[in-house]
Coordinates of C-alpha atoms in Angstrom, one line a residue:
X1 CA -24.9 -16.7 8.9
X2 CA -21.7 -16.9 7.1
X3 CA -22.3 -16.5 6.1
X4 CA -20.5 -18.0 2.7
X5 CA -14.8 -23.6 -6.2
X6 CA -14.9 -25.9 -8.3
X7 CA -15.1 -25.0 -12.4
X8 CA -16.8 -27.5 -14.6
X9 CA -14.3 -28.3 -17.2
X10 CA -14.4 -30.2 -20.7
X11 CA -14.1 -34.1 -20.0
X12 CA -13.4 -36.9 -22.2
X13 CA -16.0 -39.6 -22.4
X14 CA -13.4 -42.9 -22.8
X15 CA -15.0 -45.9 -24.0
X16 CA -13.5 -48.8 -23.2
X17 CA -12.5 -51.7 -26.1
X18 CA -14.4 -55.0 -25.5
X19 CA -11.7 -58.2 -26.2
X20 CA -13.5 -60.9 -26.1
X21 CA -12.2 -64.6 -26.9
X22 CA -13.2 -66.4 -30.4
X23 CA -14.0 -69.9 -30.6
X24 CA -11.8 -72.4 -31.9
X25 CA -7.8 -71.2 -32.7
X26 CA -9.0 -67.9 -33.4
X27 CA -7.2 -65.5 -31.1
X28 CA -8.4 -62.3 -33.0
X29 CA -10.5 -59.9 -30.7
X30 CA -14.2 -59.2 -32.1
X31 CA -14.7 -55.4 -32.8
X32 CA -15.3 -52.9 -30.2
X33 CA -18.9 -52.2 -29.2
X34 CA -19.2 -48.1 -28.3
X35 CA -21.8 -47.4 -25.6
X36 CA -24.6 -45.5 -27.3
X37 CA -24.2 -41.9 -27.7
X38 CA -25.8 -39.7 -24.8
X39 CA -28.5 -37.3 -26.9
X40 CA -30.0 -34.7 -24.4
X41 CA -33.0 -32.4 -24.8
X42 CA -33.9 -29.2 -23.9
X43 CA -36.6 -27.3 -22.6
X44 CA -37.9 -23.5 -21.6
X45 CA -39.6 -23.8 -18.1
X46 CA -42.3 -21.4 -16.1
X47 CA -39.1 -19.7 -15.3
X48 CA -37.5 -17.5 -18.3
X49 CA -34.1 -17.7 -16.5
X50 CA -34.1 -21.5 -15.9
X51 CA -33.8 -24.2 -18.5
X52 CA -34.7 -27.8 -17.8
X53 CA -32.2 -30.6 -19.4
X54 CA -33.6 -34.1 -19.9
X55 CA -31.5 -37.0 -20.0
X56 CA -32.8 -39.7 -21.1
X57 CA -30.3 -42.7 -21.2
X58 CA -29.5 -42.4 -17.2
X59 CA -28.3 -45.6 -15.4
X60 CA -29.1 -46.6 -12.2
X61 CA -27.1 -45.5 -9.1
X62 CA -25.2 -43.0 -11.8
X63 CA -25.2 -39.6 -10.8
X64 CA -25.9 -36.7 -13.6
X65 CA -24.5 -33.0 -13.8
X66 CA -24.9 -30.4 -16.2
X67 CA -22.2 -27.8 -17.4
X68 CA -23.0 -24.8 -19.3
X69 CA -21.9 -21.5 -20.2
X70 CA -21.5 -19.0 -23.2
X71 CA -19.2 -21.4 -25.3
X72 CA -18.6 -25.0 -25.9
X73 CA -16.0 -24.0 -22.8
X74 CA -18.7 -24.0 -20.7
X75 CA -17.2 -22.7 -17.5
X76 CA -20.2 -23.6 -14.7
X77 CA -22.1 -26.8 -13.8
X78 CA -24.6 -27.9 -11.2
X79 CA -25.3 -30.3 -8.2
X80 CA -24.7 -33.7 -9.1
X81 CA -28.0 -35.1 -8.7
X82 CA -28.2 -39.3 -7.9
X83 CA -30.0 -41.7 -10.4
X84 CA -32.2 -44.3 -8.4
X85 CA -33.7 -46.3 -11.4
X86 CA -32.5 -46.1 -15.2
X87 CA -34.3 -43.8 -17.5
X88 CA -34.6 -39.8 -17.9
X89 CA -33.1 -37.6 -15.8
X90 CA -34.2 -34.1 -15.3
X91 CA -31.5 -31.3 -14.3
X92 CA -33.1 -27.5 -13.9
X93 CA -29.9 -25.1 -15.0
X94 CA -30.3 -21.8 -13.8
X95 CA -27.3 -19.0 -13.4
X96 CA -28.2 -17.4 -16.8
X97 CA -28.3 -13.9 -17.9
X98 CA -31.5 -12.3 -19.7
X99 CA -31.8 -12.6 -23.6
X100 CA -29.2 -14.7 -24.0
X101 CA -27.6 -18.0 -25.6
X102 CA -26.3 -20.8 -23.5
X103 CA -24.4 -24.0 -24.0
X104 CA -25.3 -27.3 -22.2
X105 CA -24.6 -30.9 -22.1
X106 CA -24.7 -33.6 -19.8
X107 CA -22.0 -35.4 -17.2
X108 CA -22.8 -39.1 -16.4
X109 CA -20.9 -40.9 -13.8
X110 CA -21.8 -44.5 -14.0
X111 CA -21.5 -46.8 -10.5
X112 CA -18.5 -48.2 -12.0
X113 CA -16.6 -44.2 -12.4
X114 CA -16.8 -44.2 -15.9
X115 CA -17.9 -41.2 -17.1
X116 CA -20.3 -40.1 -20.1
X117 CA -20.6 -37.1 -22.0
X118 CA -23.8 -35.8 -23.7
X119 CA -23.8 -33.8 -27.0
X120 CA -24.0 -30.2 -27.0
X121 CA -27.3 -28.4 -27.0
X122 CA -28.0 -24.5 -26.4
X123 CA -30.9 -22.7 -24.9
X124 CA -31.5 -18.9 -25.3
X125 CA -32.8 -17.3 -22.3
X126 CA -35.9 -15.3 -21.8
X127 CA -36.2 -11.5 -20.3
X128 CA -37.0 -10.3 -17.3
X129 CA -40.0 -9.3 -15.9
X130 CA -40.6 -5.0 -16.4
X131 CA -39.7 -4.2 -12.9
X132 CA -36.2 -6.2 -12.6
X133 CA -35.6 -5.3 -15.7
X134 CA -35.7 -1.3 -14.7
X135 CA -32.8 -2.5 -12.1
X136 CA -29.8 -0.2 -12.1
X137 CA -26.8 -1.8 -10.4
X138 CA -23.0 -0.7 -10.9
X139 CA -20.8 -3.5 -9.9
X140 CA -17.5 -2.6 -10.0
X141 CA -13.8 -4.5 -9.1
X142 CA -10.9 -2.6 -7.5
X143 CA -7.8 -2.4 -9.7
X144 CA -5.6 -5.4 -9.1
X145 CA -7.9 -7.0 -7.0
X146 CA -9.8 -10.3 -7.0
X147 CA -13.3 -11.0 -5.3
X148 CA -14.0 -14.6 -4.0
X149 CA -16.2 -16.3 -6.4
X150 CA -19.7 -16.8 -6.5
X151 CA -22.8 -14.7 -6.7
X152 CA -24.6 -11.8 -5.0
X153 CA -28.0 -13.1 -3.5
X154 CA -30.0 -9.7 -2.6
X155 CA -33.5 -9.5 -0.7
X156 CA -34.9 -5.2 -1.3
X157 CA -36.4 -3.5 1.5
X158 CA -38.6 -0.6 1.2
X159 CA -38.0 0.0 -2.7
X160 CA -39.4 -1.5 -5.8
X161 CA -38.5 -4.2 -6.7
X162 CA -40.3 -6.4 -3.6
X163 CA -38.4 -9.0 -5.4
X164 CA -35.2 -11.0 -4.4
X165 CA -33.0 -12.0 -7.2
X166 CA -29.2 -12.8 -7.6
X167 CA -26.5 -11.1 -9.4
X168 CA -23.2 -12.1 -11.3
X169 CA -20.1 -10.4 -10.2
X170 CA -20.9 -8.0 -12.7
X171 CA -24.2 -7.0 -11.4
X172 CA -25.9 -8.7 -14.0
X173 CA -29.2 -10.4 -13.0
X174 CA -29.4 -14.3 -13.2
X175 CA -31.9 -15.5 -11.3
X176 CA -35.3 -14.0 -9.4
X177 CA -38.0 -15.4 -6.9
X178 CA -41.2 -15.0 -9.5
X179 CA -43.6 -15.0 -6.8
X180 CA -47.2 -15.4 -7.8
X181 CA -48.8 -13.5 -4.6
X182 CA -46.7 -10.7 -5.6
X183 CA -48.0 -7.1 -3.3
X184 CA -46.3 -3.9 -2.0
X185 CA -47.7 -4.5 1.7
X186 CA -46.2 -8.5 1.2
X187 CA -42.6 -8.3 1.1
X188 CA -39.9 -10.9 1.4
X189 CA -37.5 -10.6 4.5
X190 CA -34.0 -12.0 4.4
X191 CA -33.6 -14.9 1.7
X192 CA -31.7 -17.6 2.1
X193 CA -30.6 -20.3 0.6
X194 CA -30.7 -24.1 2.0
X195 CA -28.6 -27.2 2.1
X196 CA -31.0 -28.6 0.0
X197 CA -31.1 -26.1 -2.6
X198 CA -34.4 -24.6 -2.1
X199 CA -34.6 -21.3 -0.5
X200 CA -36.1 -20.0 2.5
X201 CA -37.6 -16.4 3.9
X202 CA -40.5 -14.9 5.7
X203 CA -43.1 -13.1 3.9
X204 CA -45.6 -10.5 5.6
X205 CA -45.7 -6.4 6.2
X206 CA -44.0 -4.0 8.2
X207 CA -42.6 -5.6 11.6
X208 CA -44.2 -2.6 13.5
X209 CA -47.9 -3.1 12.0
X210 CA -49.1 -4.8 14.9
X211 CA -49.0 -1.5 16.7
X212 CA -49.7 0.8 13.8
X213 CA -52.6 -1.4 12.4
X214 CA -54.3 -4.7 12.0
X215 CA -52.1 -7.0 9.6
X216 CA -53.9 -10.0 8.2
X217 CA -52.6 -13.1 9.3
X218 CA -53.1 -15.2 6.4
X219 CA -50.3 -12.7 4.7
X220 CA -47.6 -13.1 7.1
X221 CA -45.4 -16.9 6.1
X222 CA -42.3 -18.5 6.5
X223 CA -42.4 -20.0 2.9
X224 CA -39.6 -23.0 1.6
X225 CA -39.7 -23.0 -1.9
X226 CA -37.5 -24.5 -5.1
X227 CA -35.2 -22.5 -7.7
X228 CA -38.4 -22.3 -10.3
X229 CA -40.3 -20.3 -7.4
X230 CA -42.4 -23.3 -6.4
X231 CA -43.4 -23.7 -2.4
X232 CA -42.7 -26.6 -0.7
X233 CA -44.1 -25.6 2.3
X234 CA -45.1 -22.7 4.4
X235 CA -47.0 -22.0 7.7
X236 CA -49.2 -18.5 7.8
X237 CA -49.3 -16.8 11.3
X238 CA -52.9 -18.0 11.7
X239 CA -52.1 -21.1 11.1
X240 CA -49.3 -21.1 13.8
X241 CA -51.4 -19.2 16.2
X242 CA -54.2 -22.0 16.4
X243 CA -51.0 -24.5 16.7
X244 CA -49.5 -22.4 19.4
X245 CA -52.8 -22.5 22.0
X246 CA -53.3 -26.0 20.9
X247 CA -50.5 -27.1 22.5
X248 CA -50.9 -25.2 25.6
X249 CA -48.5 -21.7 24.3
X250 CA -50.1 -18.8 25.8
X251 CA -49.1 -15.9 22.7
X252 CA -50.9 -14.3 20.2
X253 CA -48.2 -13.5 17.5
X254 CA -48.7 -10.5 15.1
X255 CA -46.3 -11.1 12.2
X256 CA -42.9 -12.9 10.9
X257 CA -40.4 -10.9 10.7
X258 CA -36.6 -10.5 9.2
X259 CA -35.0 -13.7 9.5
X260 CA -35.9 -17.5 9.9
X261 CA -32.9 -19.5 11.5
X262 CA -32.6 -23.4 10.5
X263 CA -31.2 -26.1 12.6
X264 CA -29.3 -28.9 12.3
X265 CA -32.0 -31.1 13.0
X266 CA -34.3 -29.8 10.1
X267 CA -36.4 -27.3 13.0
X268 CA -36.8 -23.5 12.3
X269 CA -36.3 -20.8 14.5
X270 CA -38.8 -18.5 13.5
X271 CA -38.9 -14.8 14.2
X272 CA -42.6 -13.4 15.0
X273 CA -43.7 -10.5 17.6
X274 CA -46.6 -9.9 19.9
X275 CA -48.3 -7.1 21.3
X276 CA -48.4 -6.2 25.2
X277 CA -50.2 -3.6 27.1
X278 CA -48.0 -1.8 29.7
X279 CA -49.1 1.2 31.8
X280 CA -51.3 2.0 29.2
X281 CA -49.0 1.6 26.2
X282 CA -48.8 -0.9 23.5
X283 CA -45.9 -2.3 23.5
X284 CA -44.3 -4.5 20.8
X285 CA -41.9 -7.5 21.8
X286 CA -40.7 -10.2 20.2
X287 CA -40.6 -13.7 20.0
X288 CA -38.9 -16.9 19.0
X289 CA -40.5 -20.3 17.9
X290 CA -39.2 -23.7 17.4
X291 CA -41.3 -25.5 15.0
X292 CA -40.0 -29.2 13.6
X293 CA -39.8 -30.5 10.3
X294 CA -43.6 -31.1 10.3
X295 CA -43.9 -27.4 11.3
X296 CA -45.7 -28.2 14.9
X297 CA -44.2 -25.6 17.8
X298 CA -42.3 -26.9 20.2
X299 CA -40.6 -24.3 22.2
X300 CA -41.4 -20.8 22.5
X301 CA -39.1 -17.8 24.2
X302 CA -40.9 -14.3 24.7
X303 CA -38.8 -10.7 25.4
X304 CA -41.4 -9.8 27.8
X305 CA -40.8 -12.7 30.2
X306 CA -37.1 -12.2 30.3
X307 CA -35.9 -8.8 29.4
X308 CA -36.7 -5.5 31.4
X309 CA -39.7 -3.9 29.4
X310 CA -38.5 -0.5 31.0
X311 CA -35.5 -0.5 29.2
X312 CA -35.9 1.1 26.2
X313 CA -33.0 3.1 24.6
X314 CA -34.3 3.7 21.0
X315 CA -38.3 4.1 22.2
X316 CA -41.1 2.2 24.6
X317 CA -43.4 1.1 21.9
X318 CA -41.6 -0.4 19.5
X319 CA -39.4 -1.9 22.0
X320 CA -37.2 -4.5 21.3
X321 CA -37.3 -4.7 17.3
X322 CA -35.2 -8.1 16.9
X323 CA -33.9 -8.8 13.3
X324 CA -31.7 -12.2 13.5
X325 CA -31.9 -15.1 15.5
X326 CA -27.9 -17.3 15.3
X327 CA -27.5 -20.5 16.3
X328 CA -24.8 -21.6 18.3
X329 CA -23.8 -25.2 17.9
X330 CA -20.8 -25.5 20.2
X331 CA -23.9 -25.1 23.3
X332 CA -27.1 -25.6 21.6
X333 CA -28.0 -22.3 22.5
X334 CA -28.4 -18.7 20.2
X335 CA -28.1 -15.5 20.0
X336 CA -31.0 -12.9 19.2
X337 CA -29.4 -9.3 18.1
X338 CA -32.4 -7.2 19.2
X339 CA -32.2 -4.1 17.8
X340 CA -33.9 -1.2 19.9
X341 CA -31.3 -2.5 23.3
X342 CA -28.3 -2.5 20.7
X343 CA -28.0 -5.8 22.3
X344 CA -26.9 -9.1 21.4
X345 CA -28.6 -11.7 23.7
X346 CA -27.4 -15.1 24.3
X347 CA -30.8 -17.5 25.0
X348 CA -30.4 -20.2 27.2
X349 CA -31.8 -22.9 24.6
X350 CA -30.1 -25.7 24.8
X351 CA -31.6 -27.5 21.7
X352 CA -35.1 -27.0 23.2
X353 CA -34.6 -28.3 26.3
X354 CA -33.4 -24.8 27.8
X355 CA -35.7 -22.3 29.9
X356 CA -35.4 -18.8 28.0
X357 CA -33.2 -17.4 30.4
X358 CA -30.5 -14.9 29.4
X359 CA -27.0 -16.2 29.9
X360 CA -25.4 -12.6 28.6
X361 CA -26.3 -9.5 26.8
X362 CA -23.6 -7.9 24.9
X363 CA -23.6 -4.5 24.1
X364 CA -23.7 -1.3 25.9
X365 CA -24.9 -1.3 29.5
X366 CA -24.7 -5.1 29.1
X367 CA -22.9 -7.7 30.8
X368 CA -19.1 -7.2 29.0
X369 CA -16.1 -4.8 29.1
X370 CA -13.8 -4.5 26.3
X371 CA -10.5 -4.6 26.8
X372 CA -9.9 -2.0 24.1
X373 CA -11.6 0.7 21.9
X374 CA -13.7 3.4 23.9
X375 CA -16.6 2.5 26.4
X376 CA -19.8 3.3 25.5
X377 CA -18.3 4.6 21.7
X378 CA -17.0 1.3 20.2
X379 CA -19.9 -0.9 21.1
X380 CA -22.5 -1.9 18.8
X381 CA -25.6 0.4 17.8
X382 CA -28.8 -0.8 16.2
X383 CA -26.7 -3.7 14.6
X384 CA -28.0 -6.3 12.3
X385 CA -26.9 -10.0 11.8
X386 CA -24.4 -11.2 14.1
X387 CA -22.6 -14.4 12.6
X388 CA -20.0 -16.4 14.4
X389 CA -16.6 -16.5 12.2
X390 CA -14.6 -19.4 14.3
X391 CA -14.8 -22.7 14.9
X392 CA -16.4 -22.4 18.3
X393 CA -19.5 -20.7 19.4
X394 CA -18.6 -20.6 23.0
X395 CA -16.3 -20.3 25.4
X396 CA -14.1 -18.1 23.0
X397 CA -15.0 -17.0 20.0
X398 CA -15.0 -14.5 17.4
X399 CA -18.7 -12.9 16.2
X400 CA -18.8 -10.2 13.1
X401 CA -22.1 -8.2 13.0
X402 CA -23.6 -4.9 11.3
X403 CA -22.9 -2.1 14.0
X404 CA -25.4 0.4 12.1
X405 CA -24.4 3.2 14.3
X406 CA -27.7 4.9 15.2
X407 CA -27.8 6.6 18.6
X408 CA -24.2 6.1 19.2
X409 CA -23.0 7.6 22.7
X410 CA -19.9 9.4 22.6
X411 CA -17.3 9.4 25.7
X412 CA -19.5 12.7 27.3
X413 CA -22.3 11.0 26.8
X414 CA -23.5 12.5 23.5
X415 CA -25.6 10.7 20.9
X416 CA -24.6 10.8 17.1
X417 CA -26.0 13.4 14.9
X418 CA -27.8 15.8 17.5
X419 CA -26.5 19.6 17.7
X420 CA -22.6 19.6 18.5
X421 CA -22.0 16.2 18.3
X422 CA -20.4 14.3 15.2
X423 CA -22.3 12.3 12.8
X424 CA -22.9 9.0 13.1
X425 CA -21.2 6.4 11.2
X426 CA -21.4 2.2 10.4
X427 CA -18.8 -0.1 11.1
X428 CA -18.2 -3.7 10.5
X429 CA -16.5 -5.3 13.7
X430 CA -15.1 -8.7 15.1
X431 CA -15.3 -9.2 18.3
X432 CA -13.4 -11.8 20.1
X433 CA -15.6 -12.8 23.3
X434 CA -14.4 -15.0 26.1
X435 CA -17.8 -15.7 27.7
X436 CA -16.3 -16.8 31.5
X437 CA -14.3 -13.6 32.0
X438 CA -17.0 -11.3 30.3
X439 CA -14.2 -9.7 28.0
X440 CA -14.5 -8.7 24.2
X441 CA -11.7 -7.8 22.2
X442 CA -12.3 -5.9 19.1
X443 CA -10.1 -7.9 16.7
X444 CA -10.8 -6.2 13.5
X445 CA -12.7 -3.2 12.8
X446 CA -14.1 -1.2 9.1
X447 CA -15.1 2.3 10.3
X448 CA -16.5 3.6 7.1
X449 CA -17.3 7.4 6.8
X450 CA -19.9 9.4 7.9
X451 CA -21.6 9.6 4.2
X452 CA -21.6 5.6 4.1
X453 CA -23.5 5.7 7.0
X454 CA -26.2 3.0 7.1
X455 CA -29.5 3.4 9.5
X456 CA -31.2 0.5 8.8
X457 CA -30.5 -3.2 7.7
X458 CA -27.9 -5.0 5.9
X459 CA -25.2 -7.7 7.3
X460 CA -21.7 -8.4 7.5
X461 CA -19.8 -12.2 6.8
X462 CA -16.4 -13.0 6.5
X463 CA -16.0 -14.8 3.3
X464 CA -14.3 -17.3 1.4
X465 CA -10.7 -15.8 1.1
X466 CA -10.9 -14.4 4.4
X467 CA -11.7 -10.5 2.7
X468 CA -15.0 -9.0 4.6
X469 CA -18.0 -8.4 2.9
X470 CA -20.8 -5.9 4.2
X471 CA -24.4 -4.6 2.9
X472 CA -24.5 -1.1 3.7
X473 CA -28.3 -1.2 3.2
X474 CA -29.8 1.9 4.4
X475 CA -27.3 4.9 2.7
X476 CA -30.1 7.4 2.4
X477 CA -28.7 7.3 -1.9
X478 CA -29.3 4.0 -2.2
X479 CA -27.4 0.3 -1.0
X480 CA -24.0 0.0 -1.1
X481 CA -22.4 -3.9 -0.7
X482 CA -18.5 -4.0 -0.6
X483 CA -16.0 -6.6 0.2
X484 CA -12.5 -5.4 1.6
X485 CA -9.2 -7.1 2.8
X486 CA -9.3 -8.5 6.2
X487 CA -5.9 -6.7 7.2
X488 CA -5.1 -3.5 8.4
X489 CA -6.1 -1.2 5.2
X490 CA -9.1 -2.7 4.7
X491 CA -8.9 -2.3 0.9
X492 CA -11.8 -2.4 -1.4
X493 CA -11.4 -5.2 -3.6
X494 CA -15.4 -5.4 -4.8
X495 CA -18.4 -3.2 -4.9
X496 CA -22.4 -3.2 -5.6
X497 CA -23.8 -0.3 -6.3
X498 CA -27.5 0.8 -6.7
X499 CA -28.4 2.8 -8.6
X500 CA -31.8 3.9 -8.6
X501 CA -32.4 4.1 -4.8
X502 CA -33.0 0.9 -3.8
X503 CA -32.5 -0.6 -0.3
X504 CA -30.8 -4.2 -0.2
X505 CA -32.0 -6.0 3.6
X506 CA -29.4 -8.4 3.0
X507 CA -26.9 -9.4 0.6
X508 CA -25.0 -12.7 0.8
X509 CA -22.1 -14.0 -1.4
X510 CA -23.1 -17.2 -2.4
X511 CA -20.8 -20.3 -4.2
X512 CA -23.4 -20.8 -6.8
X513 CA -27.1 -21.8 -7.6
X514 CA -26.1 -25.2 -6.2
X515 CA -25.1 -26.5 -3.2
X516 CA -21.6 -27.9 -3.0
X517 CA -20.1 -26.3 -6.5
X518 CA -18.6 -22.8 -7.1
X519 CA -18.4 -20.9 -9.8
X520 CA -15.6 -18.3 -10.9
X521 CA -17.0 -15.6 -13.0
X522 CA -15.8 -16.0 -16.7

């Protein structure tokens, strides 16, 4: 997913002078009548981060904005948010730091484009809970070099905190999920964030614990939920089980897993496995479902009716080990980067009305050449995320992705890190693919060294200002995100640092909180 500016500044409120007529000869104008004064109020909320601002004197079919910062200067703001009947408004303002004091006010825009300016009120923040606060993150900006603006949204994997939360550009903490049902063996995989605002992940254990033990199935959700933390709605495995053989699906599903893909048309793409028995062994495959807005199942795709279960390059039991599912508007179709094939699969979809078959598999042994770089070398190993960065999604087009690098084959055929052959190393490509001709060109490539080497996780976008920007999740000290120049050197411009061991699954650059607005980091 790409992936992936706008400041609020000071306005004038102008109010216009009233010249009205006198009776009689009198031509001189009766005295101006100001529009009363916007007074605003507010108030903590269950989040010690977020602040709710009431406005009370809201017209109808006006829309209502908050700015805020530091100073009276403010410097950020929020979704404008419509006004369907006059009276209070209620905007939630979140993007603050910990323990500290923020300014506020209001921006009305009536129907008519005059605008109205609240009074200035501050709100001091509250602290974060014991184990973000324990957090150690060294964020850090290259010399002469300028990031493209917005915040870090992270999702941990495998390290305390189990917690996402979002960064400043100076790796300061400004926002969390505070989920209640909180548990080390219930983890969040792969936030993200919505059109709508609200925010979107699957919750559940380990991806392999349908082979390694019995997970519960009431813990394993896809969960929306709202900047406080609230849901909005979810659906368990259970649940979606009994939906699945009520309809007439014929799949038992173990758990959610990594990534939930939404669709144009409000459907998910959910992620989800199932357990086979072959020749004896259980073997783990996945599986995708399309559910609708109402969260009924209304398509299903399984590995083990389309891929060969005897292919199995990283291991027979945990077998195909998916971790995105990527939409392709351009055909309706998407792409699945499984894992344990160092595949990415193309799924004939089709917007639902598609059979599951495979139209390609790219990767090595699959169904492309490249046209430069070394075969089997500069393929893609155990990779992570693929995210088209063009305008198109087929025919031609360009796809980044994480190559992670495990199990890379070298030109005689040996595989990265064993006894006399080098280490193995990440890299961050773009691939232009023409689909007819079964060519892919490597456009642009970050090879990073063998001590940046990543084994698991992480992602890879293109943003903004056309820099790249990468989560090097699994460096065995700890995650590493950077963004670099999209030319030749490959400069570092930003970095994330932690600290204290943990593993990021994903980190995204994100505009702001809010949908729409961006903010530049004061």
């Amino acid at each position: 997913m790409g992936s992936k500016r706008l400041i609020g500044g000071l306005v004038a409120a102008i109010i216009p002078l009233l010249m009205l007529a006198g009776c009689g000869d009198s031509e001189e104008p009766l005295a101006a009548v100001p529009e009363s004064p916007v007074t605003v109020s507010v108030e903590q909320t269950v989040h010690p981060l977020i602040a709710r601002l009431k406005v009370p004197s809201a017209k109808a079919s006006s829309t209502v904005e908050a700015e805020f910062g530091p100073t009276t200067s403010y410097g950020f703001s929020t979704s404008k948010t419509s006004v369907t009947a006059a009276g209070l408004a209620s905007l939630l303002i979140a993007g603050m730091r910990a323990n500290a004091t923020y300014h506020m006010r209001a921006k009305i825009t009536d129907a008519n484009g005059s605008v109205r300016v609240s009074d200035d009120v501050t709100f001091t923040t509250g602290s974060l809970p014991e184990n973000l606060a324990a957090v150690r993150l060294k964020a850090e900006t290259a010399a002469g070099q300028k990031p493209s603006p917005g915040v870090e949204l992270i999702s941990t994997a495998n390290a305390s905190p189990y917690q996402p939360y979002v960064v400043d550009l100076q790796g300061n903490i400004i926002w969390y999920y505070p989920w209640s049902d909180h548990e080390q063996s219930f983890t969040p995989n792969g936030i993200e964030q919505l059109a709508n605002g609200n925010f979107i992940s699957s919750f559940g254990p380990s991806s392999t614990l349908p082979i390694s033990g019995k997970p519960d199935p009431t813990k394993s959700l896809i969960r929306e939920f709202n900047l406080l933390g609230e849901t909005v709605k979810q659906l368990s495995i259970a649940d979606l089980n009994t939906k699945l053989a009520a309809v007439g699906f014929n799949v038992q599903l173990g758990v959610f897993h990594h990534h939930v893909e939404v669709l144009p048309n409000g459907h998910w793409l959910l992620l989800a496995n199932t357990v086979k028995v072959v020749d004896g062994l259980s073997v783990l495959g996945d599986v995708v479902i399309d559910v609708d807005a109402d969260l009924k199942p209304t398509w299903v795709w399984n590995s083990f009716d389309h891929l060969d279960v005897a292919r199995h390059p990283m291991g027979a039991q945990d077998w195909t080990h998916a971790n995105a599912v990527t939409y392709s508007p351009t055909d309706g179709n998407f792409l699945i980067s499984i894992r344990h094939q160092h595949w990415v699969v193309k799924v004939n979809y089709r917007n639902g009305q598609g059979d599951g078959s495979s139209v390609w598999r790219l990767g090595p042994g699959g169904d492309f050449k490249l046209t430069n770089g070394k075969e089997p070398t500069d393929w893609q190993y155990a990779q992570h995320y693929p995210e088209f960065v063009s305008q198109s999604s087929a025919g031609v087009f360009d796809l980044s992705l994480m190559d992670n690098g495990n199990e890379r084959v070298n030109a005689n055929g040996g595989i990265c890190g064993n006894i006399g052959v080098p280490p193995c190393y990440t890299t961050m490509p773009i691939f232009r693919v023409d689909e007819q001709a079964k060519l892919v060109t490597i456009r642009s490539r970050v090879t990073l060294p063998p001590e940046l080497y990543s084994r698991f996780g992480g992602n890879a976008e293109v943003l903004d200002n056309g820099n790249f920007e990468f989560d090097l999740c699994g460096v065995d000290s700890g995650a590493v995100v950077q963004e670099r120049t999209s030319d030749d050197k490959h400069e570092l411009v930003w970095s994330l640092t932690s600290l204290n061991g943990a593993f990021f699954y994903r980190a995204f650059r994100m505009k702001s909180l809010y949908p729409g607005v961006t903010w530049v980091t004061l």
